[in-house]
């Protein structure tokens, strides 16, 4: 995929229009953050430190589990919504998902091998895994761009925002609590302040008090002081 500066120019010059619901936007911010952080963590891991190496490999495996689950959610909820309205519109990306499944399995095997390999071979194996993970991340970044442009074009042409909200709501409702917490851990810190407040205001209205407080405690650990102050002010003023 080639970088296209004309897309940025077109967006900057476009006339103001009512924004559509983008069901990819927030979860893809989470995926990009999780992928980038995991790749950098693996790249700087001290392979001579057993605990540090174990933690880096565990993070890789956690990321891969998250990616696998994300694929399943898109296959089960988003693609059917496209296919019933525009048959064949999700076929290319669904085929790529099959390749992603194979890559995830290969990377998971590589992480397991790294954790088990002799100390003298760790550096070479860790670097090989790092390079393969980098390729996986690079391809996923391009893949997400394709979904955010081509798939959204189909969804926006054939679905109302209310219908898109139903699809998004079905995905959220299907998440087990542990996966929901991982999702929010990587999503909330990397949203804009307005987006972060929007998600948490909605959660305050619909989630049990204990669940909301746990989410608030978690996100505070990953925000700067100024980011937390902005969030606290918004929650107090607009979401009470």
PDB file of N, CA and C in Angstrom, residues 127-178:
ATOM      1  N   UNK A 127      15.214 -11.988  18.059  1.00  0.00           N
ATOM      2  CA  UNK A 127      15.268 -11.041  16.946  1.00  0.00           C
ATOM      3  C   UNK A 127      14.427 -11.534  15.765  1.00  0.00           C
ATOM      4  N   UNK A 128      14.453 -12.842  15.515  1.00  0.00           N
ATOM      5  CA  UNK A 128      13.633 -13.403  14.432  1.00  0.00           C
ATOM      6  C   UNK A 128      12.150 -13.211  14.731  1.00  0.00           C
ATOM      7  N   UNK A 129      11.763 -13.440  15.968  1.00  0.00           N
ATOM      8  CA  UNK A 129      10.359 -13.250  16.348  1.00  0.00           C
ATOM      9  C   UNK A 129       9.972 -11.777  16.239  1.00  0.00           C
ATOM     10  N   UNK A 130      10.867 -10.899  16.657  1.00  0.00           N
ATOM     11  CA  UNK A 130      10.619  -9.461  16.567  1.00  0.00           C
ATOM     12  C   UNK A 130      10.375  -9.036  15.122  1.00  0.00           C
ATOM     13  N   UNK A 131      11.187  -9.521  14.219  1.00  0.00           N
ATOM     14  CA  UNK A 131      11.029  -9.146  12.807  1.00  0.00           C
ATOM     15  C   UNK A 131       9.718  -9.672  12.241  1.00  0.00           C
ATOM     16  N   UNK A 132       9.348 -10.883  12.587  1.00  0.00           N
ATOM     17  CA  UNK A 132       8.095 -11.433  12.083  1.00  0.00           C
ATOM     18  C   UNK A 132       6.883 -10.712  12.690  1.00  0.00           C
ATOM     19  N   UNK A 133       6.999 -10.354  13.972  1.00  0.00           N
ATOM     20  CA  UNK A 133       5.918  -9.593  14.588  1.00  0.00           C
ATOM     21  C   UNK A 133       5.794  -8.217  13.936  1.00  0.00           C
ATOM     22  N   UNK A 134       6.925  -7.611  13.573  1.00  0.00           N
ATOM     23  CA  UNK A 134       6.892  -6.310  12.906  1.00  0.00           C
ATOM     24  C   UNK A 134       6.164  -6.398  11.573  1.00  0.00           C
ATOM     25  N   UNK A 135       6.404  -7.461  10.824  1.00  0.00           N
ATOM     26  CA  UNK A 135       5.692  -7.647   9.551  1.00  0.00           C
ATOM     27  C   UNK A 135       4.199  -7.833   9.782  1.00  0.00           C
ATOM     28  N   UNK A 136       3.844  -8.586  10.815  1.00  0.00           N
ATOM     29  CA  UNK A 136       2.436  -8.806  11.157  1.00  0.00           C
ATOM     30  C   UNK A 136       1.768  -7.482  11.509  1.00  0.00           C
ATOM     31  N   UNK A 137       2.447  -6.669  12.308  1.00  0.00           N
ATOM     32  CA  UNK A 137       1.904  -5.369  12.690  1.00  0.00           C
ATOM     33  C   UNK A 137       1.754  -4.479  11.468  1.00  0.00           C
ATOM     34  N   UNK A 138       2.775  -4.453  10.611  1.00  0.00           N
ATOM     35  CA  UNK A 138       2.728  -3.613   9.418  1.00  0.00           C
ATOM     36  C   UNK A 138       1.555  -3.996   8.528  1.00  0.00           C
ATOM     37  N   UNK A 139       1.360  -5.280   8.326  1.00  0.00           N
ATOM     38  CA  UNK A 139       0.247  -5.717   7.476  1.00  0.00           C
ATOM     39  C   UNK A 139      -1.086  -5.384   8.121  1.00  0.00           C
ATOM     40  N   UNK A 140      -1.172  -5.518   9.425  1.00  0.00           N
ATOM     41  CA  UNK A 140      -2.426  -5.200  10.105  1.00  0.00           C
ATOM     42  C   UNK A 140      -2.755  -3.722  10.043  1.00  0.00           C
ATOM     43  N   UNK A 141      -1.735  -2.874  10.093  1.00  0.00           N
ATOM     44  CA  UNK A 141      -1.992  -1.437   9.968  1.00  0.00           C
ATOM     45  C   UNK A 141      -2.613  -1.131   8.597  1.00  0.00           C
ATOM     46  N   UNK A 142      -2.081  -1.740   7.543  1.00  0.00           N
ATOM     47  CA  UNK A 142      -2.659  -1.549   6.217  1.00  0.00           C
ATOM     48  C   UNK A 142      -4.061  -2.162   6.132  1.00  0.00           C
ATOM     49  N   UNK A 143      -4.223  -3.319   6.726  1.00  0.00           N
ATOM     50  CA  UNK A 143      -5.511  -4.011   6.733  1.00  0.00           C
ATOM     51  C   UNK A 143      -6.581  -3.165   7.432  1.00  0.00           C
ATOM     52  N   UNK A 144      -6.234  -2.557   8.551  1.00  0.00           N
ATOM     53  CA  UNK A 144      -7.208  -1.728   9.267  1.00  0.00           C
ATOM     54  C   UNK A 144      -7.582  -0.499   8.452  1.00  0.00           C
ATOM     55  N   UNK A 145      -6.603   0.061   7.731  1.00  0.00           N
ATOM     56  CA  UNK A 145      -6.914   1.203   6.869  1.00  0.00           C
ATOM     57  C   UNK A 145      -7.916   0.793   5.787  1.00  0.00           C
ATOM     58  N   UNK A 146      -7.742  -0.383   5.236  1.00  0.00           N
ATOM     59  CA  UNK A 146      -8.674  -0.875   4.218  1.00  0.00           C
ATOM     60  C   UNK A 146     -10.085  -0.994   4.793  1.00  0.00           C
ATOM     61  N   UNK A 147     -10.187  -1.523   5.988  1.00  0.00           N
ATOM     62  CA  UNK A 147     -11.506  -1.654   6.612  1.00  0.00           C
ATOM     63  C   UNK A 147     -12.118  -0.278   6.887  1.00  0.00           C
ATOM     64  N   UNK A 148     -11.289   0.647   7.361  1.00  0.00           N
ATOM     65  CA  UNK A 148     -11.801   1.978   7.721  1.00  0.00           C
ATOM     66  C   UNK A 148     -12.227   2.793   6.502  1.00  0.00           C
ATOM     67  N   UNK A 149     -11.716   2.441   5.343  1.00  0.00           N
ATOM     68  CA  UNK A 149     -12.087   3.173   4.123  1.00  0.00           C
ATOM     69  C   UNK A 149     -13.089   2.370   3.295  1.00  0.00           C
ATOM     70  N   UNK A 150     -12.695   1.209   2.809  1.00  0.00           N
ATOM     71  CA  UNK A 150     -13.551   0.431   1.913  1.00  0.00           C
ATOM     72  C   UNK A 150     -14.763  -0.156   2.632  1.00  0.00           C
ATOM     73  N   UNK A 151     -14.555  -0.738   3.787  1.00  0.00           N
ATOM     74  CA  UNK A 151     -15.691  -1.334   4.501  1.00  0.00           C
ATOM     75  C   UNK A 151     -16.645  -0.261   5.017  1.00  0.00           C
ATOM     76  N   UNK A 152     -16.093   0.814   5.531  1.00  0.00           N
ATOM     77  CA  UNK A 152     -16.978   1.887   5.989  1.00  0.00           C
ATOM     78  C   UNK A 152     -17.796   2.460   4.834  1.00  0.00           C
ATOM     79  N   UNK A 153     -17.210   2.535   3.652  1.00  0.00           N
ATOM     80  CA  UNK A 153     -17.964   3.037   2.495  1.00  0.00           C
ATOM     81  C   UNK A 153     -19.190   2.167   2.244  1.00  0.00           C
ATOM     82  N   UNK A 154     -19.028   0.853   2.367  1.00  0.00           N
ATOM     83  CA  UNK A 154     -20.156  -0.069   2.187  1.00  0.00           C
ATOM     84  C   UNK A 154     -21.160   0.093   3.321  1.00  0.00           C
ATOM     85  N   UNK A 155     -20.673   0.104   4.541  1.00  0.00           N
ATOM     86  CA  UNK A 155     -21.568   0.201   5.697  1.00  0.00           C
ATOM     87  C   UNK A 155     -22.352   1.504   5.681  1.00  0.00           C
ATOM     88  N   UNK A 156     -21.688   2.608   5.371  1.00  0.00           N
ATOM     89  CA  UNK A 156     -22.367   3.906   5.381  1.00  0.00           C
ATOM     90  C   UNK A 156     -23.359   4.036   4.223  1.00  0.00           C
ATOM     91  N   UNK A 157     -23.090   3.335   3.129  1.00  0.00           N
ATOM     92  CA  UNK A 157     -24.008   3.393   1.986  1.00  0.00           C
ATOM     93  C   UNK A 157     -25.279   2.581   2.232  1.00  0.00           C
ATOM     94  N   UNK A 158     -25.192   1.566   3.088  1.00  0.00           N
ATOM     95  CA  UNK A 158     -26.312   0.626   3.220  1.00  0.00           C
ATOM     96  C   UNK A 158     -26.922   0.561   4.615  1.00  0.00           C
ATOM     97  N   UNK A 159     -26.287   1.193   5.607  1.00  0.00           N
ATOM     98  CA  UNK A 159     -26.775   1.096   6.988  1.00  0.00           C
ATOM     99  C   UNK A 159     -27.000   2.486   7.569  1.00  0.00           C
ATOM    100  N   UNK A 160     -28.018   2.595   8.391  1.00  0.00           N
ATOM    101  CA  UNK A 160     -28.181   3.804   9.191  1.00  0.00           C
ATOM    102  C   UNK A 160     -27.238   3.730  10.386  1.00  0.00           C
ATOM    103  N   UNK A 161     -27.028   4.863  11.045  1.00  0.00           N
ATOM    104  CA  UNK A 161     -26.199   4.850  12.249  1.00  0.00           C
ATOM    105  C   UNK A 161     -26.822   3.982  13.338  1.00  0.00           C
ATOM    106  N   UNK A 162     -28.147   3.948  13.392  1.00  0.00           N
ATOM    107  CA  UNK A 162     -28.817   3.098  14.380  1.00  0.00           C
ATOM    108  C   UNK A 162     -28.512   1.626  14.121  1.00  0.00           C
ATOM    109  N   UNK A 163     -28.491   1.223  12.855  1.00  0.00           N
ATOM    110  CA  UNK A 163     -28.158  -0.163  12.523  1.00  0.00           C
ATOM    111  C   UNK A 163     -26.701  -0.471  12.837  1.00  0.00           C
ATOM    112  N   UNK A 164     -25.835   0.477  12.578  1.00  0.00           N
ATOM    113  CA  UNK A 164     -24.424   0.279  12.918  1.00  0.00           C
ATOM    114  C   UNK A 164     -24.236   0.181  14.433  1.00  0.00           C
ATOM    115  N   UNK A 165     -24.988   0.979  15.174  1.00  0.00           N
ATOM    116  CA  UNK A 165     -24.912   0.909  16.630  1.00  0.00           C
ATOM    117  C   UNK A 165     -25.367  -0.451  17.143  1.00  0.00           C
ATOM    118  N   UNK A 166     -26.333  -1.056  16.471  1.00  0.00           N
ATOM    119  CA  UNK A 166     -26.779  -2.395  16.854  1.00  0.00           C
ATOM    120  C   UNK A 166     -25.664  -3.417  16.653  1.00  0.00           C
ATOM    121  N   UNK A 167     -24.944  -3.304  15.532  1.00  0.00           N
ATOM    122  CA  UNK A 167     -23.823  -4.212  15.281  1.00  0.00           C
ATOM    123  C   UNK A 167     -22.746  -4.034  16.348  1.00  0.00           C
ATOM    124  N   UNK A 168     -22.390  -2.782  16.611  1.00  0.00           N
ATOM    125  CA  UNK A 168     -21.376  -2.495  17.624  1.00  0.00           C
ATOM    126  C   UNK A 168     -21.827  -2.977  19.003  1.00  0.00           C
ATOM    127  N   UNK A 169     -23.087  -2.745  19.327  1.00  0.00           N
ATOM    128  CA  UNK A 169     -23.609  -3.184  20.614  1.00  0.00           C
ATOM    129  C   UNK A 169     -23.585  -4.692  20.767  1.00  0.00           C
ATOM    130  N   UNK A 170     -23.866  -5.415  19.679  1.00  0.00           N
ATOM    131  CA  UNK A 170     -23.827  -6.876  19.739  1.00  0.00           C
ATOM    132  C   UNK A 170     -22.417  -7.378  20.002  1.00  0.00           C
ATOM    133  N   UNK A 171     -21.426  -6.718  19.409  1.00  0.00           N
ATOM    134  CA  UNK A 171     -20.032  -7.112  19.663  1.00  0.00           C
ATOM    135  C   UNK A 171     -19.685  -6.876  21.130  1.00  0.00           C
ATOM    136  N   UNK A 172     -20.009  -5.693  21.635  1.00  0.00           N
ATOM    137  CA  UNK A 172     -19.691  -5.358  23.030  1.00  0.00           C
ATOM    138  C   UNK A 172     -20.376  -6.336  23.984  1.00  0.00           C
ATOM    139  N   UNK A 173     -21.636  -6.674  23.701  1.00  0.00           N
ATOM    140  CA  UNK A 173     -22.379  -7.581  24.573  1.00  0.00           C
ATOM    141  C   UNK A 173     -21.788  -8.987  24.573  1.00  0.00           C
ATOM    142  N   UNK A 174     -21.085  -9.349  23.500  1.00  0.00           N
ATOM    143  CA  UNK A 174     -20.516 -10.698  23.401  1.00  0.00           C
ATOM    144  C   UNK A 174     -19.195 -10.846  24.145  1.00  0.00           C
ATOM    145  N   UNK A 175     -18.616  -9.738  24.609  1.00  0.00           N
ATOM    146  CA  UNK A 175     -17.298  -9.803  25.232  1.00  0.00           C
ATOM    147  C   UNK A 175     -17.380 -10.342  26.648  1.00  0.00           C
ATOM    148  N   UNK A 176     -16.582 -11.352  26.987  1.00  0.00           N
ATOM    149  CA  UNK A 176     -16.463 -11.741  28.391  1.00  0.00           C
ATOM    150  C   UNK A 176     -15.818 -10.611  29.186  1.00  0.00           C
ATOM    151  N   UNK A 177     -16.050 -10.540  30.506  1.00  0.00           N
ATOM    152  CA  UNK A 177     -15.514  -9.432  31.306  1.00  0.00           C
ATOM    153  C   UNK A 177     -14.004  -9.232  31.168  1.00  0.00           C
ATOM    154  N   UNK A 178     -13.250 -10.319  31.131  1.00  0.00           N
ATOM    155  CA  UNK A 178     -11.792 -10.181  31.042  1.00  0.00           C
ATOM    156  C   UNK A 178     -11.381  -9.547  29.723  1.00  0.00           C
TER     157      UNK A 178
END
